[in-house]
């Protein structure tokens, strides 16, 4: 099985926050940020497996601080752990006050991706090798997150069986 260093999957995206990006509280729309998160995470996942990578789940998005129009927003993504056919991507969102230069973590997110071959079936993905303290910590704690994802997925399936697929007007 191939192996790659985590740094080979690292991506960074920085954007200015414009008036069309904010809500009535003058902070970045959560949905806009989630779109940016999924976008950069998919690039990171594809850099690992070099095939089409699709989002299997957004495991968590934790909004920690508001992002304002006076801020820039930087997203840093990398594959933090791999299974046989899936990978966990971590995204760190950093807000920077463009007037003062002060930077803070505004959000964190974990997503799971699956690499698909030409036949649209999941393929084996290379394992990752963490090097930095941050990468090692995320790698070491990934097994617990994997277990929690499996439990949540089973609960979601059971809940979906309970839900109706009818439209309200039917």
PDB file of C-alpha atoms in Angstrom:
ATOM      1  CA  UNK A   1       0.000   0.000   0.000  1.00  0.00           C
ATOM      2  CA  UNK A   2       1.293   3.433  -0.912  1.00  0.00           C
ATOM      3  CA  UNK A   3       2.027   5.957   1.790  1.00  0.00           C
ATOM      4  CA  UNK A   4       2.170   9.740   1.637  1.00  0.00           C
ATOM      5  CA  UNK A   5       3.173  12.380   4.115  1.00  0.00           C
ATOM      6  CA  UNK A   6       0.278  14.429   5.460  1.00  0.00           C
ATOM      7  CA  UNK A   7       1.997  17.558   4.106  1.00  0.00           C
ATOM      8  CA  UNK A   8       1.480  16.250   0.569  1.00  0.00           C
ATOM      9  CA  UNK A   9      -2.270  16.705   1.066  1.00  0.00           C
ATOM     10  CA  UNK A  10      -2.099  20.170   2.630  1.00  0.00           C
ATOM     11  CA  UNK A  11      -4.066  22.992   0.958  1.00  0.00           C
ATOM     12  CA  UNK A  12      -4.591  26.609   1.953  1.00  0.00           C
ATOM     13  CA  UNK A  13      -7.216  29.046   0.691  1.00  0.00           C
ATOM     14  CA  UNK A  14      -7.485  32.673   1.808  1.00  0.00           C
ATOM     15  CA  UNK A  15     -10.361  34.991   1.009  1.00  0.00           C
ATOM     16  CA  UNK A  16     -11.542  38.456   1.906  1.00  0.00           C
ATOM     17  CA  UNK A  17     -14.992  38.717   3.486  1.00  0.00           C
ATOM     18  CA  UNK A  18     -17.198  40.892   1.275  1.00  0.00           C
ATOM     19  CA  UNK A  19     -20.598  42.457   2.052  1.00  0.00           C
ATOM     20  CA  UNK A  20     -22.339  39.765  -0.040  1.00  0.00           C
ATOM     21  CA  UNK A  21     -20.729  37.081   2.186  1.00  0.00           C
ATOM     22  CA  UNK A  22     -22.279  38.234   5.461  1.00  0.00           C
ATOM     23  CA  UNK A  23     -25.621  37.789   7.172  1.00  0.00           C
ATOM     24  CA  UNK A  24     -27.749  40.325   9.066  1.00  0.00           C
ATOM     25  CA  UNK A  25     -25.306  40.060  11.999  1.00  0.00           C
ATOM     26  CA  UNK A  26     -22.506  41.315   9.734  1.00  0.00           C
ATOM     27  CA  UNK A  27     -20.697  37.967  10.059  1.00  0.00           C
ATOM     28  CA  UNK A  28     -19.813  35.386   7.434  1.00  0.00           C
ATOM     29  CA  UNK A  29     -22.744  33.144   6.503  1.00  0.00           C
ATOM     30  CA  UNK A  30     -22.241  29.719   8.074  1.00  0.00           C
ATOM     31  CA  UNK A  31     -23.363  28.044   4.856  1.00  0.00           C
ATOM     32  CA  UNK A  32     -20.819  30.020   2.849  1.00  0.00           C
ATOM     33  CA  UNK A  33     -18.074  28.859   5.189  1.00  0.00           C
ATOM     34  CA  UNK A  34     -19.309  25.271   4.987  1.00  0.00           C
ATOM     35  CA  UNK A  35     -19.119  25.448   1.198  1.00  0.00           C
ATOM     36  CA  UNK A  36     -15.519  26.686   1.416  1.00  0.00           C
ATOM     37  CA  UNK A  37     -14.729  23.871   3.867  1.00  0.00           C
ATOM     38  CA  UNK A  38     -16.135  21.144   1.599  1.00  0.00           C
ATOM     39  CA  UNK A  39     -14.347  22.626  -1.412  1.00  0.00           C
ATOM     40  CA  UNK A  40     -10.874  22.704   0.115  1.00  0.00           C
ATOM     41  CA  UNK A  41     -11.355  19.351   1.857  1.00  0.00           C
ATOM     42  CA  UNK A  42     -12.193  17.712  -1.481  1.00  0.00           C
ATOM     43  CA  UNK A  43      -8.981  19.091  -2.984  1.00  0.00           C
ATOM     44  CA  UNK A  44      -6.954  17.739  -0.078  1.00  0.00           C
ATOM     45  CA  UNK A  45      -8.607  14.315  -0.427  1.00  0.00           C
ATOM     46  CA  UNK A  46      -7.935  14.218  -4.173  1.00  0.00           C
ATOM     47  CA  UNK A  47      -4.287  15.125  -3.577  1.00  0.00           C
ATOM     48  CA  UNK A  48      -3.971  11.989  -1.480  1.00  0.00           C
ATOM     49  CA  UNK A  49      -5.620   9.471  -3.778  1.00  0.00           C
ATOM     50  CA  UNK A  50      -5.329  11.240  -7.174  1.00  0.00           C
ATOM     51  CA  UNK A  51      -8.816  10.111  -8.170  1.00  0.00           C
ATOM     52  CA  UNK A  52     -12.204  11.738  -7.770  1.00  0.00           C
ATOM     53  CA  UNK A  53     -12.922  12.146  -4.067  1.00  0.00           C
ATOM     54  CA  UNK A  54     -16.494  12.496  -2.866  1.00  0.00           C
ATOM     55  CA  UNK A  55     -17.808  13.659   0.484  1.00  0.00           C
ATOM     56  CA  UNK A  56     -19.115  10.694   2.469  1.00  0.00           C
ATOM     57  CA  UNK A  57     -19.970  12.822   5.498  1.00  0.00           C
ATOM     58  CA  UNK A  58     -19.376  16.119   7.154  1.00  0.00           C
ATOM     59  CA  UNK A  59     -18.596  14.793  10.582  1.00  0.00           C
ATOM     60  CA  UNK A  60     -18.484  18.126  12.346  1.00  0.00           C
ATOM     61  CA  UNK A  61     -18.244  21.843  11.835  1.00  0.00           C
ATOM     62  CA  UNK A  62     -17.606  23.772  14.995  1.00  0.00           C
ATOM     63  CA  UNK A  63     -18.080  27.523  14.671  1.00  0.00           C
ATOM     64  CA  UNK A  64     -15.881  28.979  17.392  1.00  0.00           C
ATOM     65  CA  UNK A  65     -15.677  32.694  16.565  1.00  0.00           C
ATOM     66  CA  UNK A  66     -17.553  35.001  14.183  1.00  0.00           C
ATOM     67  CA  UNK A  67     -15.794  36.136  11.017  1.00  0.00           C
ATOM     68  CA  UNK A  68     -16.426  39.781  10.172  1.00  0.00           C
ATOM     69  CA  UNK A  69     -16.024  41.966   7.078  1.00  0.00           C
ATOM     70  CA  UNK A  70     -12.824  43.399   8.537  1.00  0.00           C
ATOM     71  CA  UNK A  71     -11.329  39.884   8.550  1.00  0.00           C
ATOM     72  CA  UNK A  72      -9.779  37.624   6.005  1.00  0.00           C
ATOM     73  CA  UNK A  73     -10.569  33.943   6.296  1.00  0.00           C
ATOM     74  CA  UNK A  74      -7.965  31.243   5.669  1.00  0.00           C
ATOM     75  CA  UNK A  75      -8.802  27.582   5.444  1.00  0.00           C
ATOM     76  CA  UNK A  76      -6.098  24.980   5.885  1.00  0.00           C
ATOM     77  CA  UNK A  77      -6.996  21.384   5.027  1.00  0.00           C
ATOM     78  CA  UNK A  78      -5.108  18.107   5.135  1.00  0.00           C
ATOM     79  CA  UNK A  79      -5.841  14.405   5.316  1.00  0.00           C
ATOM     80  CA  UNK A  80      -5.471  13.559   8.992  1.00  0.00           C
ATOM     81  CA  UNK A  81      -6.110   9.806   8.833  1.00  0.00           C
ATOM     82  CA  UNK A  82      -6.928   7.066   6.358  1.00  0.00           C
ATOM     83  CA  UNK A  83      -8.782   3.790   6.442  1.00  0.00           C
ATOM     84  CA  UNK A  84      -8.672   1.325   3.569  1.00  0.00           C
ATOM     85  CA  UNK A  85     -11.041   3.198   1.269  1.00  0.00           C
ATOM     86  CA  UNK A  86     -11.897   6.336   3.178  1.00  0.00           C
ATOM     87  CA  UNK A  87     -10.031   9.294   4.560  1.00  0.00           C
ATOM     88  CA  UNK A  88     -10.621  11.845   7.249  1.00  0.00           C
ATOM     89  CA  UNK A  89      -9.880  15.435   6.272  1.00  0.00           C
ATOM     90  CA  UNK A  90      -9.324  18.102   8.893  1.00  0.00           C
ATOM     91  CA  UNK A  91     -10.026  21.747   8.084  1.00  0.00           C
ATOM     92  CA  UNK A  92      -8.842  24.591  10.276  1.00  0.00           C
ATOM     93  CA  UNK A  93     -10.407  28.015   9.702  1.00  0.00           C
ATOM     94  CA  UNK A  94      -8.343  31.032  10.720  1.00  0.00           C
ATOM     95  CA  UNK A  95      -9.736  34.530  10.842  1.00  0.00           C
ATOM     96  CA  UNK A  96      -7.323  37.438  10.622  1.00  0.00           C
ATOM     97  CA  UNK A  97      -8.288  40.963  11.516  1.00  0.00           C
ATOM     98  CA  UNK A  98      -6.855  42.864   8.560  1.00  0.00           C
ATOM     99  CA  UNK A  99      -6.454  46.025  10.647  1.00  0.00           C
ATOM    100  CA  UNK A 100      -4.515  44.516  13.548  1.00  0.00           C
ATOM    101  CA  UNK A 101      -3.078  41.308  12.092  1.00  0.00           C
ATOM    102  CA  UNK A 102      -4.463  39.282  15.011  1.00  0.00           C
ATOM    103  CA  UNK A 103      -5.255  35.701  14.006  1.00  0.00           C
ATOM    104  CA  UNK A 104      -7.533  33.237  15.792  1.00  0.00           C
ATOM    105  CA  UNK A 105      -9.049  29.857  15.071  1.00  0.00           C
ATOM    106  CA  UNK A 106     -12.629  30.608  14.001  1.00  0.00           C
ATOM    107  CA  UNK A 107     -13.811  27.077  13.175  1.00  0.00           C
ATOM    108  CA  UNK A 108     -12.706  23.474  12.847  1.00  0.00           C
ATOM    109  CA  UNK A 109     -14.174  20.692  10.790  1.00  0.00           C
ATOM    110  CA  UNK A 110     -13.759  16.980  10.112  1.00  0.00           C
ATOM    111  CA  UNK A 111     -15.053  15.415   6.913  1.00  0.00           C
ATOM    112  CA  UNK A 112     -14.875  11.910   5.496  1.00  0.00           C
ATOM    113  CA  UNK A 113     -14.153  11.303   1.830  1.00  0.00           C
ATOM    114  CA  UNK A 114     -14.054   8.249  -0.382  1.00  0.00           C
ATOM    115  CA  UNK A 115     -11.917   7.989  -3.502  1.00  0.00           C
ATOM    116  CA  UNK A 116     -13.746   6.645  -6.564  1.00  0.00           C
ATOM    117  CA  UNK A 117     -12.200   4.799  -9.486  1.00  0.00           C
ATOM    118  CA  UNK A 118     -13.268   5.099 -13.125  1.00  0.00           C
ATOM    119  CA  UNK A 119     -16.044   2.593 -12.405  1.00  0.00           C
ATOM    120  CA  UNK A 120     -17.394   4.877  -9.616  1.00  0.00           C
ATOM    121  CA  UNK A 121     -16.533   2.274  -6.983  1.00  0.00           C
ATOM    122  CA  UNK A 122     -14.425   3.056  -3.904  1.00  0.00           C
ATOM    123  CA  UNK A 123     -10.696   2.476  -4.305  1.00  0.00           C
ATOM    124  CA  UNK A 124      -7.970   1.812  -1.770  1.00  0.00           C
ATOM    125  CA  UNK A 125      -6.330   5.016  -0.601  1.00  0.00           C
ATOM    126  CA  UNK A 126      -2.710   5.577   0.439  1.00  0.00           C
ATOM    127  CA  UNK A 127      -1.993   5.718   4.151  1.00  0.00           C
ATOM    128  CA  UNK A 128      -0.786   9.014   5.610  1.00  0.00           C
ATOM    129  CA  UNK A 129       2.327   9.645   7.652  1.00  0.00           C
ATOM    130  CA  UNK A 130       1.997  12.479  10.168  1.00  0.00           C
ATOM    131  CA  UNK A 131       5.092  14.540  10.982  1.00  0.00           C
ATOM    132  CA  UNK A 132       4.188  17.663  12.976  1.00  0.00           C
ATOM    133  CA  UNK A 133       2.786  17.645  16.505  1.00  0.00           C
ATOM    134  CA  UNK A 134      -0.562  18.855  15.169  1.00  0.00           C
ATOM    135  CA  UNK A 135      -0.688  16.106  12.537  1.00  0.00           C
ATOM    136  CA  UNK A 136       0.347  13.434  15.060  1.00  0.00           C
ATOM    137  CA  UNK A 137      -2.308  14.516  17.587  1.00  0.00           C
ATOM    138  CA  UNK A 138      -5.051  14.371  14.942  1.00  0.00           C
ATOM    139  CA  UNK A 139      -3.781  10.998  13.691  1.00  0.00           C
ATOM    140  CA  UNK A 140      -3.635   9.532  17.214  1.00  0.00           C
ATOM    141  CA  UNK A 141      -7.170  10.643  18.065  1.00  0.00           C
ATOM    142  CA  UNK A 142      -8.699   9.565  14.730  1.00  0.00           C
ATOM    143  CA  UNK A 143      -9.669   6.051  15.805  1.00  0.00           C
ATOM    144  CA  UNK A 144     -12.088   7.449  18.391  1.00  0.00           C
ATOM    145  CA  UNK A 145     -13.648   9.770  15.792  1.00  0.00           C
ATOM    146  CA  UNK A 146     -13.988   6.791  13.423  1.00  0.00           C
ATOM    147  CA  UNK A 147     -15.861   4.823  16.096  1.00  0.00           C
ATOM    148  CA  UNK A 148     -18.153   7.782  16.771  1.00  0.00           C
ATOM    149  CA  UNK A 149     -18.845   8.160  13.022  1.00  0.00           C
ATOM    150  CA  UNK A 150     -19.829   4.488  12.785  1.00  0.00           C
ATOM    151  CA  UNK A 151     -22.245   4.828  15.709  1.00  0.00           C
ATOM    152  CA  UNK A 152     -23.746   8.035  14.299  1.00  0.00           C
ATOM    153  CA  UNK A 153     -24.125   6.457  10.840  1.00  0.00           C
ATOM    154  CA  UNK A 154     -26.054   3.496  12.252  1.00  0.00           C
ATOM    155  CA  UNK A 155     -28.264   5.844  14.243  1.00  0.00           C
ATOM    156  CA  UNK A 156     -28.878   7.929  11.108  1.00  0.00           C
ATOM    157  CA  UNK A 157     -29.836   4.828   9.113  1.00  0.00           C
ATOM    158  CA  UNK A 158     -32.277   3.731  11.810  1.00  0.00           C
ATOM    159  CA  UNK A 159     -33.764   7.203  11.992  1.00  0.00           C
ATOM    160  CA  UNK A 160     -34.092   7.380   8.186  1.00  0.00           C
ATOM    161  CA  UNK A 161     -36.088   4.129   8.255  1.00  0.00           C
ATOM    162  CA  UNK A 162     -38.566   5.858  10.557  1.00  0.00           C
ATOM    163  CA  UNK A 163     -38.973   8.953   8.351  1.00  0.00           C
ATOM    164  CA  UNK A 164     -41.559   9.253   5.611  1.00  0.00           C
ATOM    165  CA  UNK A 165     -40.586   9.903   2.006  1.00  0.00           C
ATOM    166  CA  UNK A 166     -43.972  11.401   1.173  1.00  0.00           C
ATOM    167  CA  UNK A 167     -44.401  15.078   0.388  1.00  0.00           C
ATOM    168  CA  UNK A 168     -46.475  16.968   2.998  1.00  0.00           C
ATOM    169  CA  UNK A 169     -49.292  17.559   0.500  1.00  0.00           C
ATOM    170  CA  UNK A 170     -49.693  13.871  -0.346  1.00  0.00           C
TER     171      UNK A 170
END
